[in-house]
mmCIF file of C-alpha atoms in Angstrom:
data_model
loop_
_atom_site.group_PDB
_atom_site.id
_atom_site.type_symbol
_atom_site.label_atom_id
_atom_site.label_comp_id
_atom_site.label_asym_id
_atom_site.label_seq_id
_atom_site.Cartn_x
_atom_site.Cartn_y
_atom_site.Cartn_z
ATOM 1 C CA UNK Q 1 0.000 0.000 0.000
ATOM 2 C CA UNK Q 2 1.111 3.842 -0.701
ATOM 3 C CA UNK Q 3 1.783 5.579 2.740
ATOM 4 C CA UNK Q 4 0.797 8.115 1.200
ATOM 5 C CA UNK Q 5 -2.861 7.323 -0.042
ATOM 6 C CA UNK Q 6 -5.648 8.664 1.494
ATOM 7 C CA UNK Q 7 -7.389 6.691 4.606
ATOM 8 C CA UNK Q 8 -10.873 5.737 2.617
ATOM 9 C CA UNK Q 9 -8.153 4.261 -0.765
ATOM 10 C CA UNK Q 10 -5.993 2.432 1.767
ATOM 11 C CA UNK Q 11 -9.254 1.074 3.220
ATOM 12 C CA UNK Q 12 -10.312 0.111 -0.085
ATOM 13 C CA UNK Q 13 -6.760 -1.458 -1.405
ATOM 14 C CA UNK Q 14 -7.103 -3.521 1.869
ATOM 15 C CA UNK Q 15 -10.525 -4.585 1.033
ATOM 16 C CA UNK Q 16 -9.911 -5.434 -2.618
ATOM 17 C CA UNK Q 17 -6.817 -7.550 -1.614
ATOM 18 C CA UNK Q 18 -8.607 -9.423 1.030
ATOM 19 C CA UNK Q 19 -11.654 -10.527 -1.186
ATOM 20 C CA UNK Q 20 -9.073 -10.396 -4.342
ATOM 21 C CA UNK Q 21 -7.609 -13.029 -2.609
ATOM 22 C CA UNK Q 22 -10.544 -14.810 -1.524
ATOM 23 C CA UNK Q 23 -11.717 -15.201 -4.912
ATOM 24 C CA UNK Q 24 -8.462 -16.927 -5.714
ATOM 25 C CA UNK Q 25 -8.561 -19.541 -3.126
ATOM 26 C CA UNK Q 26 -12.351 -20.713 -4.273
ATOM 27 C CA UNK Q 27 -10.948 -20.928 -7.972
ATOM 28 C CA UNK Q 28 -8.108 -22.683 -6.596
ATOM 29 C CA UNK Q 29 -9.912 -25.261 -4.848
ATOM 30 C CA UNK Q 30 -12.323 -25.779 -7.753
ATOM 31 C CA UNK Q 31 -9.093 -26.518 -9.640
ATOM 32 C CA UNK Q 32 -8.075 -29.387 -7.210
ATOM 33 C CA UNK Q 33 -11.760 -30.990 -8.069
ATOM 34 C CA UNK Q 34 -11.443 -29.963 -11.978
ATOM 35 C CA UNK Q 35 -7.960 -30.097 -12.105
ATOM 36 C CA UNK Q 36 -8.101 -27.306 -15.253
ATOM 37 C CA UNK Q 37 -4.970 -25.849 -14.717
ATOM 38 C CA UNK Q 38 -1.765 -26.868 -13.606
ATOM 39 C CA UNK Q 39 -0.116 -25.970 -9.774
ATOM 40 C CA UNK Q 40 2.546 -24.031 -11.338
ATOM 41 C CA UNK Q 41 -0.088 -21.481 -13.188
ATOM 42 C CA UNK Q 42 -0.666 -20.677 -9.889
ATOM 43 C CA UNK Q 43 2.780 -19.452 -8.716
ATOM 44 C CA UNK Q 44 3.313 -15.584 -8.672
ATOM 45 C CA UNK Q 45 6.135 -13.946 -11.269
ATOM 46 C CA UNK Q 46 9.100 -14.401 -8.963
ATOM 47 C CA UNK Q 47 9.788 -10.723 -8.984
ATOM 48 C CA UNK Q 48 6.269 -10.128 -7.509
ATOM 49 C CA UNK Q 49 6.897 -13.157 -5.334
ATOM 50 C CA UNK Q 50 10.417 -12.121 -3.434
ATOM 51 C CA UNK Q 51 8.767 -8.407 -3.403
ATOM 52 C CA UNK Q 52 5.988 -9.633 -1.171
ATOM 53 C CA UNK Q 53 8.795 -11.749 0.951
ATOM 54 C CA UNK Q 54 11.142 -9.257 1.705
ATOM 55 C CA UNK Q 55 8.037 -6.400 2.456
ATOM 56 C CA UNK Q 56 7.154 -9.305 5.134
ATOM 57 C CA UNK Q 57 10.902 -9.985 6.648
ATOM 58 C CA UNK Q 58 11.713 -5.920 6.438
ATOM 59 C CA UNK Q 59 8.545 -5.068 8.473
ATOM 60 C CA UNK Q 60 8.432 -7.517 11.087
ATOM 61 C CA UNK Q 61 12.326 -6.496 11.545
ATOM 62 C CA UNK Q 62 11.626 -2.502 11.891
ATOM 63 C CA UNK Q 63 8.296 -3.195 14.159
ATOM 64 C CA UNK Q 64 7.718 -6.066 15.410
ATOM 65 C CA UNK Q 65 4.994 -6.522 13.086
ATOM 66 C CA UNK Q 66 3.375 -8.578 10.867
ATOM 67 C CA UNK Q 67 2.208 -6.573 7.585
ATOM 68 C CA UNK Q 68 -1.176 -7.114 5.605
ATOM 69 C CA UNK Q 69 1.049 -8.779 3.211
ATOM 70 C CA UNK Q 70 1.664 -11.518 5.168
ATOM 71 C CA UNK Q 71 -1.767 -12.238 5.548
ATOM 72 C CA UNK Q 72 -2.372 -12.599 1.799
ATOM 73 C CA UNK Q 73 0.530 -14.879 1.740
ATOM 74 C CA UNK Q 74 -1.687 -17.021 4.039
ATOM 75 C CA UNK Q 75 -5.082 -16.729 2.528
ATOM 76 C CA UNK Q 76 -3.063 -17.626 -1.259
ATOM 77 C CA UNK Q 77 0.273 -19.589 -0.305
ATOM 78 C CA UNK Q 78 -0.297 -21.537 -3.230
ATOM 79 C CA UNK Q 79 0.426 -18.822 -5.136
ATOM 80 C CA UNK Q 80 4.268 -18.605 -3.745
ATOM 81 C CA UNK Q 81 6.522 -21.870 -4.063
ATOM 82 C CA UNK Q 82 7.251 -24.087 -1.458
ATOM 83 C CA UNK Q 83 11.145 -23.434 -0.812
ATOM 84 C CA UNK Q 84 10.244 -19.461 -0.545
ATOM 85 C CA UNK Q 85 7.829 -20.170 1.972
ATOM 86 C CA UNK Q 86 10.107 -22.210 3.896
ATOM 87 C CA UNK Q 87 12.940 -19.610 3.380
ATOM 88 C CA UNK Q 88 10.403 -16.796 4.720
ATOM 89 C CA UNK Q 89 9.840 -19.234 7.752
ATOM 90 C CA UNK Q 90 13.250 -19.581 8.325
ATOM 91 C CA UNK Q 91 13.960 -15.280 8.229
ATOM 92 C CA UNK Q 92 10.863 -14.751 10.813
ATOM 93 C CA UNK Q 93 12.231 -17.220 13.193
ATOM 94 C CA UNK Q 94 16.051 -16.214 13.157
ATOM 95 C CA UNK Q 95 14.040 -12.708 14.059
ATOM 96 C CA UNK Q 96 12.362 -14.079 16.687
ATOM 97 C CA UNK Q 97 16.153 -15.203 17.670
ATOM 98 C CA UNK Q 98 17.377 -11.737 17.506
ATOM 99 C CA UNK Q 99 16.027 -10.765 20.785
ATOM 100 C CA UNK Q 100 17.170 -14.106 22.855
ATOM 101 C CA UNK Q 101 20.259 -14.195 24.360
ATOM 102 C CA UNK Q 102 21.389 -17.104 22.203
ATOM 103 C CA UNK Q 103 25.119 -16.479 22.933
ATOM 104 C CA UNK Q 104 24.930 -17.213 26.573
ATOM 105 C CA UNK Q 105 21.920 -19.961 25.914
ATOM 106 C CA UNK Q 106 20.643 -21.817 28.693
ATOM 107 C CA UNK Q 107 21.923 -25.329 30.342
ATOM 108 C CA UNK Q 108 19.661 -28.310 31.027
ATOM 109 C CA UNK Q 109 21.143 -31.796 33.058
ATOM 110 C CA UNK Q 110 18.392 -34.307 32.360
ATOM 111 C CA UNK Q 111 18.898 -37.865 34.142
ATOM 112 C CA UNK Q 112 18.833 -40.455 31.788
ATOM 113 C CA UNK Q 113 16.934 -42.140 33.965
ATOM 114 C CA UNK Q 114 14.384 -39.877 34.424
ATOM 115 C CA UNK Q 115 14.007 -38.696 30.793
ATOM 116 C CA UNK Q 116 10.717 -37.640 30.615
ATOM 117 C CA UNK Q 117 10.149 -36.287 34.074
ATOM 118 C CA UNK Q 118 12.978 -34.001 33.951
ATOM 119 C CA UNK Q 119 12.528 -32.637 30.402
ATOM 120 C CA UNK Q 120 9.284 -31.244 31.193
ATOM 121 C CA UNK Q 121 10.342 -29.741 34.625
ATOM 122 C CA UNK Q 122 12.930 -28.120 32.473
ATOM 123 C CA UNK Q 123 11.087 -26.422 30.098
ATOM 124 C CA UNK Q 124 7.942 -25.893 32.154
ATOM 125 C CA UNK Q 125 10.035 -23.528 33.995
ATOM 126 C CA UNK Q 126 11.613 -21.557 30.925
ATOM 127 C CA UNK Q 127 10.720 -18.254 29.697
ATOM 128 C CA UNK Q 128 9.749 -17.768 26.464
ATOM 129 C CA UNK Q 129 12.845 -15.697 25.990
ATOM 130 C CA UNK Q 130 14.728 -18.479 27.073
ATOM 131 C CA UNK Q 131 13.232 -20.914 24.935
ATOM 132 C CA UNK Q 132 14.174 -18.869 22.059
ATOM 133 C CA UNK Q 133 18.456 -18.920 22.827
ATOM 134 C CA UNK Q 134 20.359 -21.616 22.351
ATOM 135 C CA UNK Q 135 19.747 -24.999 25.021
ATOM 136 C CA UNK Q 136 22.854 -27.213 25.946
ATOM 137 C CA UNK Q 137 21.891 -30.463 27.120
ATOM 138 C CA UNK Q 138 23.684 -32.222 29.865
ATOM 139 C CA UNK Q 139 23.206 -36.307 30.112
ATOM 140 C CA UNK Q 140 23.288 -37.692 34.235
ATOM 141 C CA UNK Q 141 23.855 -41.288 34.104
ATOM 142 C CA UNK Q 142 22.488 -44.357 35.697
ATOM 143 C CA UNK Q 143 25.086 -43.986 38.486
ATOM 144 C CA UNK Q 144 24.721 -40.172 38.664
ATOM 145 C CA UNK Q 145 27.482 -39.081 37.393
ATOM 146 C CA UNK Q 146 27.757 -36.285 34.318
ATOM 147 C CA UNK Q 147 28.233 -37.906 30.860
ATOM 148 C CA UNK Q 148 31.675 -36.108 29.008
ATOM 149 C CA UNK Q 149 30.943 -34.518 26.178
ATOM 150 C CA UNK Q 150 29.559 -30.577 25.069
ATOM 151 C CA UNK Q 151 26.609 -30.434 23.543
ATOM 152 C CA UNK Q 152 27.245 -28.146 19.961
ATOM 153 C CA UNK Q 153 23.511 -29.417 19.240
ATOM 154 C CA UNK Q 154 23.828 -33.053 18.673
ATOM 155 C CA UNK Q 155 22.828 -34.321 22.185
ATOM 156 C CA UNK Q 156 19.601 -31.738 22.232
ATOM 157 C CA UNK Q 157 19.177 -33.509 18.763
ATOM 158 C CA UNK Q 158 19.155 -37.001 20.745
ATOM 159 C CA UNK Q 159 17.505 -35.844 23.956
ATOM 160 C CA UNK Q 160 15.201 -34.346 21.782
ATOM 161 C CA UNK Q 161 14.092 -38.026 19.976
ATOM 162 C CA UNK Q 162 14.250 -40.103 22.478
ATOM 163 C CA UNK Q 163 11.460 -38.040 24.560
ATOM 164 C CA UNK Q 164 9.389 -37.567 21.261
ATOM 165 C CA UNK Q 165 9.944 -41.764 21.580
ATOM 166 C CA UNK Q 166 7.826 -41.839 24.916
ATOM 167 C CA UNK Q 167 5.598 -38.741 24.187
ATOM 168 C CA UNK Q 168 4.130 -39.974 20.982
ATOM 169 C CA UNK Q 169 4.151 -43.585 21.194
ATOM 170 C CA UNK Q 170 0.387 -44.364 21.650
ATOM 171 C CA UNK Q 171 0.838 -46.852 24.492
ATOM 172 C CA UNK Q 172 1.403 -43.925 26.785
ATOM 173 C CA UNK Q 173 -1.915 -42.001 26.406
ATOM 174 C CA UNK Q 174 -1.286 -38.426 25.074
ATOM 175 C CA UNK Q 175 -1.661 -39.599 21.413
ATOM 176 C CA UNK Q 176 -3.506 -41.894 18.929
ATOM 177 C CA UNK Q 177 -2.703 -43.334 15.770
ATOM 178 C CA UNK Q 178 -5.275 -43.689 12.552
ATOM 179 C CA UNK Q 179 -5.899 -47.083 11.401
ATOM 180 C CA UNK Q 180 -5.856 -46.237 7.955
ATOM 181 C CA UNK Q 181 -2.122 -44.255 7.883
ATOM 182 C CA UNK Q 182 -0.935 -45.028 11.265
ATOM 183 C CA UNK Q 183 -0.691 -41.208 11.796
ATOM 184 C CA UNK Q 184 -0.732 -39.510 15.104
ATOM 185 C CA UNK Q 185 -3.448 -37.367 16.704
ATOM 186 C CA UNK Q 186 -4.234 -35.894 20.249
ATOM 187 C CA UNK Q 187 -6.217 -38.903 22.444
ATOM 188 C CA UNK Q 188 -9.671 -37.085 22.581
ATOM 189 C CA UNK Q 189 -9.982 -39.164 26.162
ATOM 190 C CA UNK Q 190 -6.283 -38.473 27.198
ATOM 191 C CA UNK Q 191 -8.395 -36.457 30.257
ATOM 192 C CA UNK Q 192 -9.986 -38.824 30.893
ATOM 193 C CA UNK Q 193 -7.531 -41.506 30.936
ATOM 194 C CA UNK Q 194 -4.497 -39.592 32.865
ATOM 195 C CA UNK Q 195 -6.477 -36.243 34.254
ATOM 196 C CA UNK Q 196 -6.673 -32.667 33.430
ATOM 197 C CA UNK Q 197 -3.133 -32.592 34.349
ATOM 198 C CA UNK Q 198 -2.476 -33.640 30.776
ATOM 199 C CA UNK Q 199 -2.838 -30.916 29.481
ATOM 200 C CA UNK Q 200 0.321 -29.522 31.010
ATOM 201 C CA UNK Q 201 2.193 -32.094 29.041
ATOM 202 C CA UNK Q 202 0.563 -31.157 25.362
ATOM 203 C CA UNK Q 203 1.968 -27.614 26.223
ATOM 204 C CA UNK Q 204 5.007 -29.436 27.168
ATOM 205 C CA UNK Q 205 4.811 -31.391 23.525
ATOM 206 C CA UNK Q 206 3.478 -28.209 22.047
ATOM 207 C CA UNK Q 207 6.924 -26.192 23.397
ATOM 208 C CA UNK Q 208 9.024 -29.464 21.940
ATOM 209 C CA UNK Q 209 7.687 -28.938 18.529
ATOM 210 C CA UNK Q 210 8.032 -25.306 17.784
ATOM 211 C CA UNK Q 211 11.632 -25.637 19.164
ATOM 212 C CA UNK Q 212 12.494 -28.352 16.574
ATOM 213 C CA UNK Q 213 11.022 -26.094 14.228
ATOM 214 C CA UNK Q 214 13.618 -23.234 15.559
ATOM 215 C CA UNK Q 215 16.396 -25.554 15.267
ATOM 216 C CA UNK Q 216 15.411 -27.392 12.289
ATOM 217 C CA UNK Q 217 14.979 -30.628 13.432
ATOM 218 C CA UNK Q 218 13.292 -32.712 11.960
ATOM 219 C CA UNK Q 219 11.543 -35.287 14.797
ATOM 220 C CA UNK Q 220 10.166 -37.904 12.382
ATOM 221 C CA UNK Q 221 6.682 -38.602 12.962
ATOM 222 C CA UNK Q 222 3.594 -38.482 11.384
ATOM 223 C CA UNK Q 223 0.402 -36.431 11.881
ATOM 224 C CA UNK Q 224 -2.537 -37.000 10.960
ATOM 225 C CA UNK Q 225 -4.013 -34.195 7.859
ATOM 226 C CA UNK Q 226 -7.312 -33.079 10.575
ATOM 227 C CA UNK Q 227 -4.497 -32.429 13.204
ATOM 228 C CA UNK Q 228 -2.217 -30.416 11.536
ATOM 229 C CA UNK Q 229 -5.466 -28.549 9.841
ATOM 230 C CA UNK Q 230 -6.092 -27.694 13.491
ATOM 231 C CA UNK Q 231 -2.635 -26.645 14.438
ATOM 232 C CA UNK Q 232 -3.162 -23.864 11.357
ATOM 233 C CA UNK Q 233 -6.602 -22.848 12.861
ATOM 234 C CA UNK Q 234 -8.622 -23.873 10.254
ATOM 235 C CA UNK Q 235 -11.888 -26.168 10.485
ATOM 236 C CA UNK Q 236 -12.536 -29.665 9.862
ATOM 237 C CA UNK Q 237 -15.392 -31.164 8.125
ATOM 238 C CA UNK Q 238 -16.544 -34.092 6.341
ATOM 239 C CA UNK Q 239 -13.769 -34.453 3.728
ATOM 240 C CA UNK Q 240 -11.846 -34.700 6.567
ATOM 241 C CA UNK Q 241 -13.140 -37.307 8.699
ATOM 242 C CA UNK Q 242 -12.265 -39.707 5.578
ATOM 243 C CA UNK Q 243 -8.799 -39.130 8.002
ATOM 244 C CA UNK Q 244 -9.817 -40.355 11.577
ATOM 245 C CA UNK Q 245 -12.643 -42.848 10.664
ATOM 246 C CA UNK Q 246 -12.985 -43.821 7.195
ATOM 247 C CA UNK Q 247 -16.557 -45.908 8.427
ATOM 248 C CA UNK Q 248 -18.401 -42.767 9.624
ATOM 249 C CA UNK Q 249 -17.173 -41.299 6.556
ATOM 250 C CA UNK Q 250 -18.969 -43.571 4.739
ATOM 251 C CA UNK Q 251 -22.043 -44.035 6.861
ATOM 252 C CA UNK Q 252 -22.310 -40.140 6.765
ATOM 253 C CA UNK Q 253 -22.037 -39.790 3.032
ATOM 254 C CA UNK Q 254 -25.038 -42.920 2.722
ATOM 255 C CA UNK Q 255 -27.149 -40.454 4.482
ATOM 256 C CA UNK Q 256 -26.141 -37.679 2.836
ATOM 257 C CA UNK Q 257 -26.969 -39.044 -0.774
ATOM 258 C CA UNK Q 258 -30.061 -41.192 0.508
ATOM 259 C CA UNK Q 259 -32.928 -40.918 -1.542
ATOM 260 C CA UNK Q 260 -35.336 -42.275 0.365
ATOM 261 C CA UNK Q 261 -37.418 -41.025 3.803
ATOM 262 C CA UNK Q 262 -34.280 -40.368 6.195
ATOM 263 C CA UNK Q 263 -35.729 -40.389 9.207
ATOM 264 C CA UNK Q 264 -37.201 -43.887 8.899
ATOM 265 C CA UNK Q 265 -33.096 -44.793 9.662
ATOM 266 C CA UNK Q 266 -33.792 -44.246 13.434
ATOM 267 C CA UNK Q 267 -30.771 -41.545 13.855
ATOM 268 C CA UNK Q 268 -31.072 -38.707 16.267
ATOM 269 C CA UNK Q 269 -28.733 -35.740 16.994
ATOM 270 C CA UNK Q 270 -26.507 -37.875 19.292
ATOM 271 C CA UNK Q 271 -24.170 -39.959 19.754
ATOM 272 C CA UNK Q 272 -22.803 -42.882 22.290
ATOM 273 C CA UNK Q 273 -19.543 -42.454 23.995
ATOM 274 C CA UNK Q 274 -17.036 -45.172 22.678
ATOM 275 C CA UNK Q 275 -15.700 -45.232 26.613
ATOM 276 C CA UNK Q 276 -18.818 -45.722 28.200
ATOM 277 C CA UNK Q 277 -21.566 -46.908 25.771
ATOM 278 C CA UNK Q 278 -24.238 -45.456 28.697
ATOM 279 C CA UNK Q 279 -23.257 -41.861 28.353
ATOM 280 C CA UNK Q 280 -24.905 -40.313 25.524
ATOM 281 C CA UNK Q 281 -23.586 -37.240 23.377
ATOM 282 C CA UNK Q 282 -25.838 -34.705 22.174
ATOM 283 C CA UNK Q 283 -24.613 -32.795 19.242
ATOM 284 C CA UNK Q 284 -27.126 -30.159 20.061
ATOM 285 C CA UNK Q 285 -29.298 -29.176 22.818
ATOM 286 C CA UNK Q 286 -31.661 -31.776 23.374
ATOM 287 C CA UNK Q 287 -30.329 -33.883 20.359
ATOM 288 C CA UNK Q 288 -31.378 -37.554 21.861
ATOM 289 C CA UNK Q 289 -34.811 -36.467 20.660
ATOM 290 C CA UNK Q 290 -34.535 -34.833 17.391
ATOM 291 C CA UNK Q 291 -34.574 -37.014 14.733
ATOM 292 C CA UNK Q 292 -32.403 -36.698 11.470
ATOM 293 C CA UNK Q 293 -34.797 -36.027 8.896
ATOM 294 C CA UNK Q 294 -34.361 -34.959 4.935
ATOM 295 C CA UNK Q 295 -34.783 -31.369 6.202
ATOM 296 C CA UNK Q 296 -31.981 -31.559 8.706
ATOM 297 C CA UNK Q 297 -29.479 -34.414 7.387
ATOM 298 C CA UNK Q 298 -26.856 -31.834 6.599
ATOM 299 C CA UNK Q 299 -26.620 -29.769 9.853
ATOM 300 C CA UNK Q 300 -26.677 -33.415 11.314
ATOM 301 C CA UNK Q 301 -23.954 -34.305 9.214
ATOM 302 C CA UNK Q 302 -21.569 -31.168 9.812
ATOM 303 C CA UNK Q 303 -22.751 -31.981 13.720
ATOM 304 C CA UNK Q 304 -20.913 -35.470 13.834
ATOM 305 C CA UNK Q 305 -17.751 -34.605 11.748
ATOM 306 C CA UNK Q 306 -17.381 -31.385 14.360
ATOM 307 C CA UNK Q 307 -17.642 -33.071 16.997
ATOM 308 C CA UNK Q 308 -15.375 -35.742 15.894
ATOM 309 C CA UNK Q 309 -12.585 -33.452 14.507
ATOM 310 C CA UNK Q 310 -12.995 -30.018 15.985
ATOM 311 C CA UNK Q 311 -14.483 -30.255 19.846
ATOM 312 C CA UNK Q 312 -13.146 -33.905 21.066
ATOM 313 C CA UNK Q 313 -9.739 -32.340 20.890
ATOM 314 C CA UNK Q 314 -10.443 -28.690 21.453
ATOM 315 C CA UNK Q 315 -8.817 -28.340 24.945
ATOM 316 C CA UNK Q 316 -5.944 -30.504 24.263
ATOM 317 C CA UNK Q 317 -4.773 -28.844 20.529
ATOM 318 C CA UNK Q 318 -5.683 -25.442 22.298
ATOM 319 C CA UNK Q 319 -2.427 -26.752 24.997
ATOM 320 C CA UNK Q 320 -0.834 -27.430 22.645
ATOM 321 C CA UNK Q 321 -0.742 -24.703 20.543
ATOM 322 C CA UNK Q 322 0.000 -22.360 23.272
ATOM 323 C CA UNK Q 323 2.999 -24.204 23.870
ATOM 324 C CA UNK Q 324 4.359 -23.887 20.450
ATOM 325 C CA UNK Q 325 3.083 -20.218 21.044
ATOM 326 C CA UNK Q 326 5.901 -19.827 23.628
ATOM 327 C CA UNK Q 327 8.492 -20.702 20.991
ATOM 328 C CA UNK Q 328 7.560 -18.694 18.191
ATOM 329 C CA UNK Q 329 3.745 -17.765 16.930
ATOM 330 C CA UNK Q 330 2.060 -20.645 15.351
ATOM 331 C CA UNK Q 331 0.898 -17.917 13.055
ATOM 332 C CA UNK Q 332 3.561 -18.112 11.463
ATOM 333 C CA UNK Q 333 3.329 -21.936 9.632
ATOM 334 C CA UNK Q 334 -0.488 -20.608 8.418
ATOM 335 C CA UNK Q 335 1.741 -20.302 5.155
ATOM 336 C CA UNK Q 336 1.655 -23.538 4.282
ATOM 337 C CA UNK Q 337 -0.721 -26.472 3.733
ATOM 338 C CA UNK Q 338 -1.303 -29.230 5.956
ATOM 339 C CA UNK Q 339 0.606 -31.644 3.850
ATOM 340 C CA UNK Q 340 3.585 -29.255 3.968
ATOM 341 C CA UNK Q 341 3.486 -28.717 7.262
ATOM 342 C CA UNK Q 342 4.502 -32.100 7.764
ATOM 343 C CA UNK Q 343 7.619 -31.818 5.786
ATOM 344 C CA UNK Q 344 8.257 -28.704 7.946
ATOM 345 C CA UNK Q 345 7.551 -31.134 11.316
ATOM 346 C CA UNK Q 346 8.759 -34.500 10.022
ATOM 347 C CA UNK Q 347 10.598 -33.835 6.507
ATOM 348 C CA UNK Q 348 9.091 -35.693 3.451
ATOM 349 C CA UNK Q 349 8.603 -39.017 3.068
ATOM 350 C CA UNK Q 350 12.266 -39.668 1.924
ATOM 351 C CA UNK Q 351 13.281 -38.255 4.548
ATOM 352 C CA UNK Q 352 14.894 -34.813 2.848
ATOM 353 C CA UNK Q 353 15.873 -31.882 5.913
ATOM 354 C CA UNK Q 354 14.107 -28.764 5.003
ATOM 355 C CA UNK Q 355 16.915 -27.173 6.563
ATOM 356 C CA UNK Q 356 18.689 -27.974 3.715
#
């Protein structure tokens, strides 16, 4: 935008771009039904593209802020390759650096025997200045003695795996895996399996993450898509249920396309609770005794798959994401798509660094 444009054209720029852009992302989506174009007719000159970058990086380095430019970036990141997204990433977070004190950095001893228990004291108790410098680990043996060796990243690389080892493996209770992929997702009953005081820990998994991110480690699992849609704020319906329970997809989509009376099926607004088949979930206010009807199948529809991928794992993605918040705003990976997101987390599926 000119500076120097009058208040009622800036406001109208602002809206233009914003709708502009909006208009974009519905064509774009049509295209991945109708496939009519190819992906790369969607990438911006690259003149136009590293403009937009380097407004971003130069902005948030004078003030602190993010411009309106970044937001277009995430309503169309499509429209900007991969690799320049990643490289923008990579410039907001060695900002975010800037104002740690990542010379001094900050020393951790972690027992080996006590892995888990110590890690999350440790980093419960940092600041999120702290969590920004640069963290030394120091290994205490079985005997209690201090393993030899400084840590120039390599055993923060290792203490880091070896915790994500306990913290995602689905025997211990903070995380579920999809039987179709095998891919990872918060335990909608972690609460009620280990307590509220759960939570705690998927801030404590939430503040792991985003400092792999910042270090550019790469921690080699896999999430599911409807998680790491959640992560960048954005809603999950039907499509995306095919993700977490591919026979509720299915059963939904019958009753979407069923011809004949619907509510002779029997179906209400509710649902049972897999834990305790006696408690009953309504999926609206007095739902046990509405009936799913043809006038009402698709709110009943859009009721299950929210309930399923949005509310059961509202409180624990909402730790989570505040923990990663602590590191570095989650804000910032709302520039890419789910699927690359994961390469950003985990790498891609042979295994390439995006630090690279």
């Amino acid at each position: 935008l000119d500076p120097s444009s009058e208040p009622n054209d800036i406001l109208l720029n602002s809206t233009i771009s914003y709708y502009g852009s909006k208009i974009v992302v519905y064509l774009f989506d049509f295209n991945s039904m109708e496939s009519f174009s190819s992906p790369s007719d969607w990438i911006l000159e690259s003149s136009i593209a590293e403009s937009i970058l380097q407004d971003i990086v130069n902005k948030r380095q004078a003030n602190g802020v993010l411009p309106e430019s970044f937001g277009i970036v995430k309503l169309i990141p499509f429209c900007l390759p991969f690799d320049s997204r990643m490289q923008l990433l990579i410039f907001l977070l060695d900002i975010e650096r800037q104002g740690s004190e990542w010379s001094h950095g900050v020393h951790l001893q972690i027992r080996r025997s006590a892995l888990f228990e110590d890690g999350f004291t440790a980093f419960t108790n940092l600041n999120s200045n702290e969590l920004k410098s640069r963290i030394q680990i120091t290994f205490i043996d079985e005997t209690g003695y201090q393993e030899i060796g400084m840590d120039a990243g390599g055993l923060f690389k290792e203490f880091l795996n070896e915790i994500c080892g306990v913290i995602f493996d689905s025997n211990y209770g903070l995380f579920l895996v999809t039987d179709k992929d095998q891919q990872l997702y918060p335990n909608p009953y972690s609460t009620d399996l280990l307590g509220t005081e759960c939570l705690e820990t998927f801030l404590f998994v939430g503040t792991l993450v985003g400092r792999a991110i910042l270090e550019k480690i790469l921690i080699g699992k896999q999430f599911s898509p409807f998680f790491l849609r959640k992560i960048l704020g954005k809603i999950n319906l039907l499509n995306e249920l095919s993700f977490l329970d591919p026979e509720l997809h299915k059963n939904l989509k019958f009753i979407k396309n069923y011809t004949g009376n619907v509510e002779e099926l029997g179906i209400t607004f509710s649902m049972n609770e897999p834990l305790n088949p006696n408690k009953v979930i309504e999926l609206r206010p007095g739902g046990a005794a509405i009936s799913v009807t043809d006038g009402n199948r698709f709110s009943y529809i859009y009721c299950v798959a929210n309930y399923k991928l949005n509310e059961q794992i509202r409180t624990q993605l909402k730790a989570f994401v505040t923990g990663l918040n602590r590191v570095f705003p989650a804000e910032f990976l709302q520039i890419f798509h789910e699927s690359e997101l994961q390469k950003v987390i985990s790498g891609d599926a042979q295994g390439v660094d995006v630090s690279e």
